[in-house]
CSV table of C-alpha atoms and ligand atoms in Angstrom, one decimal:
chain,number,residue,atom,x,y,z
A,232,UNK,CA,0.0,0.0,0.0
A,233,UNK,CA,1.1,3.5,-0.7
A,234,UNK,CA,3.9,4.8,-2.8
A,235,UNK,CA,7.5,4.9,-1.7
A,236,UNK,CA,9.5,7.8,-3.1
A,237,UNK,CA,12.9,8.3,-1.4
A,238,UNK,CA,12.3,9.1,2.2
A,239,UNK,CA,8.6,9.6,1.6
A,240,UNK,CA,5.6,7.3,1.8
A,241,UNK,CA,2.6,8.8,0.0
A,242,UNK,CA,-1.0,7.6,0.4
A,243,UNK,CA,-4.1,9.0,-1.2
A,244,UNK,CA,-7.3,9.4,0.6
A,245,UNK,CA,-10.6,10.0,-1.3
A,246,UNK,CA,-12.2,12.5,1.1
A,247,UNK,CA,-15.5,12.2,-0.7
A,248,UNK,CA,-17.3,12.5,-4.1
A,249,UNK,CA,-19.2,15.5,-5.1
A,250,UNK,CA,-20.6,17.3,-8.1
A,251,UNK,CA,-20.1,20.7,-9.6
A,252,UNK,CA,-21.8,22.4,-12.5
A,253,UNK,CA,-20.1,21.3,-15.8
A,254,UNK,CA,-20.3,24.7,-17.4
A,255,UNK,CA,-18.6,26.3,-14.5
A,256,UNK,CA,-15.9,23.6,-14.5
A,257,UNK,CA,-15.0,24.1,-18.2
A,258,UNK,CA,-15.4,27.9,-18.6
A,259,UNK,CA,-15.5,28.9,-22.3
A,260,UNK,CA,-15.4,25.3,-23.6
A,261,UNK,CA,-18.9,24.6,-25.0
A,262,UNK,CA,-20.9,21.7,-23.5
A,263,UNK,CA,-21.0,19.8,-26.8
A,264,UNK,CA,-17.3,19.5,-26.5
A,265,UNK,CA,-16.7,18.8,-22.7
A,266,UNK,CA,-19.7,16.4,-22.5
A,267,UNK,CA,-18.0,14.1,-24.9
A,268,UNK,CA,-15.2,13.6,-22.4
A,269,UNK,CA,-16.9,14.0,-19.1
A,270,UNK,CA,-20.4,12.6,-18.3
A,271,UNK,CA,-22.9,14.9,-16.6
A,272,UNK,CA,-26.1,14.3,-14.6
A,273,UNK,CA,-29.6,15.7,-15.1
A,274,UNK,CA,-28.6,18.9,-13.4
A,275,UNK,CA,-25.6,19.4,-15.7
A,276,UNK,CA,-23.2,18.5,-12.9
A,277,UNK,CA,-20.1,16.4,-13.4
A,278,UNK,CA,-18.8,13.8,-10.9
A,279,UNK,CA,-15.7,14.8,-9.0
A,280,UNK,CA,-13.5,13.6,-6.1
A,281,UNK,CA,-11.6,15.3,-3.4
A,282,UNK,CA,-8.4,13.4,-3.0
A,283,UNK,CA,-5.9,14.2,-0.3
A,284,UNK,CA,-2.4,13.1,0.3
A,285,UNK,CA,-0.8,11.7,3.5
A,286,UNK,CA,2.9,12.1,3.1
A,287,UNK,CA,5.0,10.4,5.8
A,288,UNK,CA,8.7,11.4,5.9
A,289,UNK,CA,11.2,8.9,7.2
A,290,UNK,CA,13.8,11.7,7.3
A,291,UNK,CA,12.0,14.0,9.6
A,292,UNK,CA,9.2,12.0,11.1
A,293,UNK,CA,6.7,14.6,9.9
A,294,UNK,CA,3.3,13.4,8.7
A,295,UNK,CA,1.8,15.8,6.2
A,296,UNK,CA,-1.8,16.0,5.1
A,297,UNK,CA,-2.3,17.8,1.8
A,298,UNK,CA,-5.8,19.3,1.6
A,299,UNK,CA,-8.8,18.1,3.6
A,300,UNK,CA,-11.8,17.8,1.3
A,301,UNK,CA,-15.1,19.5,2.2
A,302,UNK,CA,-15.4,18.3,5.8
A,303,UNK,CA,-18.5,17.3,7.6
A,304,UNK,CA,-20.2,20.7,8.5
A,305,UNK,CA,-22.5,21.1,5.5
A,306,UNK,CA,-26.3,21.0,6.2
A,307,UNK,CA,-28.8,19.2,4.1
A,308,UNK,CA,-29.2,22.0,1.6
A,309,UNK,CA,-25.4,22.3,1.1
A,310,UNK,CA,-25.0,18.5,0.7
A,311,UNK,CA,-27.9,18.5,-1.8
A,312,UNK,CA,-26.4,21.3,-4.0
A,313,UNK,CA,-23.0,19.5,-4.2
A,314,UNK,CA,-24.3,15.9,-3.9
A,315,UNK,CA,-22.1,15.3,-0.9
A,316,UNK,CA,-22.5,12.3,1.4
A,317,UNK,CA,-22.9,12.8,5.1
A,318,UNK,CA,-19.9,10.9,6.1
A,319,UNK,CA,-16.4,11.6,7.4
A,320,UNK,CA,-14.3,10.0,4.6
A,321,UNK,CA,-11.2,11.8,5.7
A,322,UNK,CA,-11.2,10.4,9.3
A,323,UNK,CA,-12.0,7.0,7.9
A,324,UNK,CA,-9.2,7.2,5.4
A,325,UNK,CA,-6.7,8.2,8.1
A,326,UNK,CA,-7.9,5.4,10.4
A,327,UNK,CA,-7.4,2.9,7.5
A,328,UNK,CA,-3.7,4.1,7.4
A,329,UNK,CA,-3.4,3.6,11.2
A,330,UNK,CA,-3.5,7.4,11.9
A,331,UNK,CA,-5.6,9.6,14.0
A,332,UNK,CA,-6.0,13.4,13.3
A,333,UNK,CA,-3.7,14.0,16.3
A,334,UNK,CA,-0.9,12.2,14.5
A,335,UNK,CA,-0.8,14.8,11.7
A,336,UNK,CA,2.1,17.3,12.2
A,337,UNK,CA,1.5,19.5,9.1
A,338,UNK,CA,-1.6,20.3,7.1
A,339,UNK,CA,-0.5,21.8,3.8
A,340,UNK,CA,-3.5,23.7,2.3
A,341,UNK,CA,-3.2,24.3,-1.5
A,342,UNK,CA,-5.8,27.0,-0.9
A,343,UNK,CA,-8.9,27.5,1.3
A,344,UNK,CA,-11.8,27.0,-1.1
A,345,UNK,CA,-14.4,24.9,0.7
A,346,UNK,CA,-13.6,21.7,-1.2
A,347,UNK,CA,-10.0,21.9,-0.1
A,348,UNK,CA,-10.1,23.5,3.4
A,349,UNK,CA,-13.5,22.4,4.7
A,350,UNK,CA,-12.0,19.4,6.6
A,351,UNK,CA,-9.8,21.7,8.7
A,352,UNK,CA,-12.7,22.3,11.1
A,353,UNK,CA,-15.6,20.3,12.4
A,354,UNK,CA,-18.5,21.2,14.7
A,355,UNK,CA,-18.1,20.4,18.4
A,356,UNK,CA,-20.5,17.5,19.2
A,357,UNK,CA,-24.1,18.7,19.4
A,358,UNK,CA,-23.2,22.3,18.4
A,359,UNK,CA,-22.6,24.4,15.4
A,360,UNK,CA,-19.4,25.8,16.9
A,361,UNK,CA,-16.4,25.0,14.7
A,362,UNK,CA,-13.1,23.8,16.0
A,363,UNK,CA,-9.9,22.7,14.4
A,364,UNK,CA,-9.6,19.0,13.7
A,365,UNK,CA,-5.8,18.6,13.5
A,366,UNK,CA,-4.8,20.0,16.9
A,367,UNK,CA,-1.1,19.2,16.8
A,368,UNK,CA,-0.5,20.3,13.2
A,369,UNK,CA,0.9,23.5,11.8
A,370,UNK,CA,-1.4,24.6,9.0
A,371,UNK,CA,0.4,26.0,6.0
A,372,UNK,CA,-1.2,28.6,3.7
A,373,UNK,CA,0.7,31.0,1.4
A,374,UNK,CA,1.0,34.7,2.4
A,375,UNK,CA,-0.8,35.8,-0.8
A,376,UNK,CA,-3.6,33.3,-0.3
A,377,UNK,CA,-4.1,34.3,3.4
A,378,UNK,CA,-4.5,37.9,2.3
A,379,UNK,CA,-7.1,37.1,-0.4
A,380,UNK,CA,-9.0,34.7,1.9
A,381,UNK,CA,-9.2,37.3,4.7
A,382,UNK,CA,-10.3,40.0,2.2
A,383,UNK,CA,-12.1,38.2,-0.6
A,384,UNK,CA,-13.6,40.0,-3.6
A,385,UNK,CA,-17.4,39.5,-4.1
A,386,UNK,CA,-16.9,36.9,-6.8
A,387,UNK,CA,-14.7,34.6,-4.7
A,388,UNK,CA,-16.3,35.2,-1.3
A,389,UNK,CA,-18.7,32.3,-1.5
A,390,UNK,CA,-15.8,29.9,-1.7
A,391,UNK,CA,-14.4,30.9,1.7
A,392,UNK,CA,-16.9,29.7,4.3
A,393,UNK,CA,-16.7,31.4,7.6
A,394,UNK,CA,-16.8,28.2,9.7
A,395,UNK,CA,-13.9,26.8,7.6
A,396,UNK,CA,-11.5,29.8,7.8
A,397,UNK,CA,-12.2,31.8,10.9
A,398,UNK,CA,-11.0,29.2,13.5
A,399,UNK,CA,-7.9,28.9,11.4
A,400,UNK,CA,-7.2,32.6,11.1
A,401,UNK,CA,-7.6,32.8,14.9
A,402,UNK,CA,-5.3,29.9,15.7
A,403,UNK,CA,-1.6,29.9,16.5
A,404,UNK,CA,-1.4,26.8,14.4
A,405,UNK,CA,-1.7,28.9,11.2
A,406,UNK,CA,1.7,29.3,9.5
A,407,UNK,CA,2.9,31.1,6.4
A,408,UNK,CA,3.9,28.5,3.8
A,409,UNK,CA,7.5,28.4,2.4
A,410,UNK,CA,8.0,30.5,-0.7
A,411,UNK,CA,8.3,28.7,-4.1
A,412,UNK,CA,11.9,27.7,-4.2
A,413,UNK,CA,12.1,27.0,-0.5
A,414,UNK,CA,10.9,23.6,0.8
A,415,UNK,CA,9.0,21.9,3.6
A,416,UNK,CA,12.0,19.6,3.7
A,417,UNK,CA,14.5,18.5,1.1
A,418,UNK,CA,12.5,16.8,-1.7
A,419,UNK,CA,9.2,18.4,-0.7
A,420,UNK,CA,8.8,21.7,-2.5
A,421,UNK,CA,5.9,23.6,-4.0
A,422,UNK,CA,4.9,25.6,-7.1
A,423,UNK,CA,2.9,28.7,-6.5
A,424,UNK,CA,0.2,29.8,-9.0
A,425,UNK,CA,-2.2,32.7,-8.9
A,426,UNK,CA,-4.7,32.3,-11.7
A,427,UNK,CA,-7.3,30.1,-9.9
A,428,UNK,CA,-6.9,32.1,-6.7
A,429,UNK,CA,-4.0,34.2,-5.4
A,430,UNK,CA,-1.3,32.1,-3.8
A,431,UNK,CA,-2.3,28.5,-4.5
A,432,UNK,CA,0.5,26.1,-3.6
A,433,UNK,CA,1.0,22.9,-5.5
A,434,UNK,CA,3.2,20.3,-3.6
A,435,UNK,CA,6.0,18.9,-5.6
A,436,UNK,CA,7.8,15.7,-4.4
A,437,UNK,CA,11.1,14.9,-6.0
A,438,UNK,CA,13.0,11.7,-5.1
A,439,UNK,CA,14.4,8.5,-6.7
A,440,UNK,CA,14.6,10.3,-10.0
A,441,UNK,CA,10.8,10.9,-10.1
A,442,UNK,CA,8.7,14.0,-9.7
A,443,UNK,CA,5.2,14.0,-8.5
A,444,UNK,CA,3.0,17.1,-8.6
A,445,UNK,CA,-0.2,17.6,-6.5
A,446,UNK,CA,-2.1,19.5,-9.2
A,447,UNK,CA,-5.0,20.9,-7.0
A,448,UNK,CA,-7.1,23.3,-9.1
A,449,UNK,CA,-4.5,23.9,-11.8
A,450,UNK,CA,-5.4,20.6,-13.4
A,451,UNK,CA,-8.5,19.5,-11.4
A,452,UNK,CA,-9.3,16.6,-13.8
A,453,UNK,CA,-7.5,15.0,-16.7
A,454,UNK,CA,-9.8,16.9,-19.0
A,455,UNK,CA,-8.2,20.2,-17.8
A,456,UNK,CA,-4.8,19.4,-19.3
A,457,UNK,CA,-5.4,21.0,-22.7
A,458,UNK,CA,-4.4,24.7,-22.5
A,459,UNK,CA,-7.8,26.4,-23.1
A,460,UNK,CA,-9.7,24.0,-20.8
A,461,UNK,CA,-9.8,26.4,-17.8
A,462,UNK,CA,-12.4,26.5,-15.1
A,463,UNK,CA,-15.0,29.4,-15.1
A,464,UNK,CA,-14.2,29.6,-11.3
A,465,UNK,CA,-10.7,30.9,-12.0
A,466,UNK,CA,-10.2,34.5,-10.9
A,467,UNK,CA,-7.6,35.3,-13.5
A,468,UNK,CA,-8.1,32.8,-16.4
A,469,UNK,CA,-5.4,34.5,-18.5
A,470,UNK,CA,-2.8,33.9,-15.8
A,471,UNK,CA,-3.9,30.3,-15.4
A,472,UNK,CA,-3.2,29.9,-19.2
A,473,UNK,CA,0.4,31.0,-18.7
A,474,UNK,CA,0.8,29.0,-15.6
A,475,UNK,CA,-0.5,25.9,-17.3
A,476,UNK,CA,1.9,26.3,-20.2
A,477,UNK,CA,4.9,26.8,-17.8
A,478,UNK,CA,4.0,23.7,-15.8
A,479,UNK,CA,3.0,21.5,-18.8
A,480,UNK,CA,6.3,22.2,-20.6
A,481,UNK,CA,8.3,21.1,-17.6
A,482,UNK,CA,6.0,18.2,-16.7
A,483,UNK,CA,6.2,16.9,-20.3
A,484,UNK,CA,10.0,17.4,-20.7
A,485,UNK,CA,10.8,15.9,-17.3
A,486,UNK,CA,8.2,13.1,-17.3
A,487,UNK,CA,6.4,14.2,-14.2
A,488,UNK,CA,3.5,12.3,-12.6
A,489,UNK,CA,0.5,14.6,-12.0
A,490,UNK,CA,-1.8,13.7,-9.1
A,491,UNK,CA,-5.4,14.7,-9.8
A,492,UNK,CA,-7.3,15.9,-6.7
A,493,UNK,CA,-10.7,16.2,-8.4
A,494,UNK,CA,-10.9,13.6,-11.2
A,495,UNK,CA,-13.7,11.2,-10.3
A,496,UNK,CA,-11.9,8.3,-12.0
A,497,UNK,CA,-8.2,8.9,-12.5
A,498,UNK,CA,-5.6,9.3,-9.7
A,499,UNK,CA,-2.4,10.1,-11.6
A,500,UNK,CA,-1.7,11.1,-15.2
A,501,UNK,CA,1.4,11.8,-17.3
A,502,UNK,CA,1.5,14.7,-19.8
A,503,UNK,CA,1.3,13.9,-23.5
A,504,UNK,CA,2.2,16.3,-26.4
A,505,UNK,CA,1.6,15.7,-30.0
A,506,UNK,CA,3.7,18.6,-31.3
A,507,UNK,CA,0.8,21.0,-31.1
A,508,UNK,CA,-1.4,20.3,-28.1
A,509,UNK,CA,-0.9,19.0,-24.6
A,510,UNK,CA,-3.2,16.3,-23.3
A,511,UNK,CA,-3.4,13.3,-20.9
A,512,UNK,CA,-0.7,10.7,-21.5
A,513,UNK,CA,-0.8,7.6,-19.4
A,514,UNK,CA,-3.3,7.0,-16.5
A,515,UNK,CA,-1.9,5.4,-13.4
A,516,UNK,CA,-2.8,4.6,-9.8
A,517,UNK,CA,-0.6,6.4,-7.3
A,518,UNK,CA,1.2,3.1,-6.3
A,519,UNK,CA,2.0,2.5,-9.9
A,520,UNK,CA,4.2,5.6,-10.1
B,1732,LIG,ZN1,-10.3,26.1,-5.7
């Protein structure tokens, strides 16, 4: 079980399936194109996952959790809108790996949109008072993203739910993530991108001659690899375009493995290029990397 890469052991947890509007997921790409690649339901929604990583480092003893899914605080209406199940998949996934939330030393948050940072908090039993789930973990968010999450514009505001972010903002466990070019520890760096939201960090593991990227919302599904396939949710789509090109060139040239957080079906993909267009190369499970 799990993938060994140098001093790291990496496991994926599926923190739950949900559905988002297909039109919003593919921006300017018309439905008669995207629907040929990704099936949609009677409400025009596409199936998605919320995969997280657990990265255990033999070198430092740190146990990192990368992203946390949507959490368990949503009420009936919220769960209906997004087709979320009322179940704590993240806690179950950790337990299956022999871990409790208290064992996590570091929560690396790519960004704080609800489907990434919702699992950071839960309601205290019998109340609607949120508390942090990972009581022993430093929670890493980039400086730019903290700024934008604390003072969101009207368009992005709905993605930052009060009960997800406020306990974190008030906590001494909140830490400013290393800059791009610095690292959590040798072999565990990040790429920072700003088109989806300011200061999204993408974990990048490099060991044993392999490179594994946690793509978060730069490539939410395999269908988002072609350059113009950009989410309508992105704040600065034109910046996403340039960021995708920069990452795709490197990922293709260096044979990276790209881990897909939101793809309902595929866990890992390589990058193909036919001389004109980038696209999905090979599909793999994480432990086949
Ligand atoms: Zn997002």
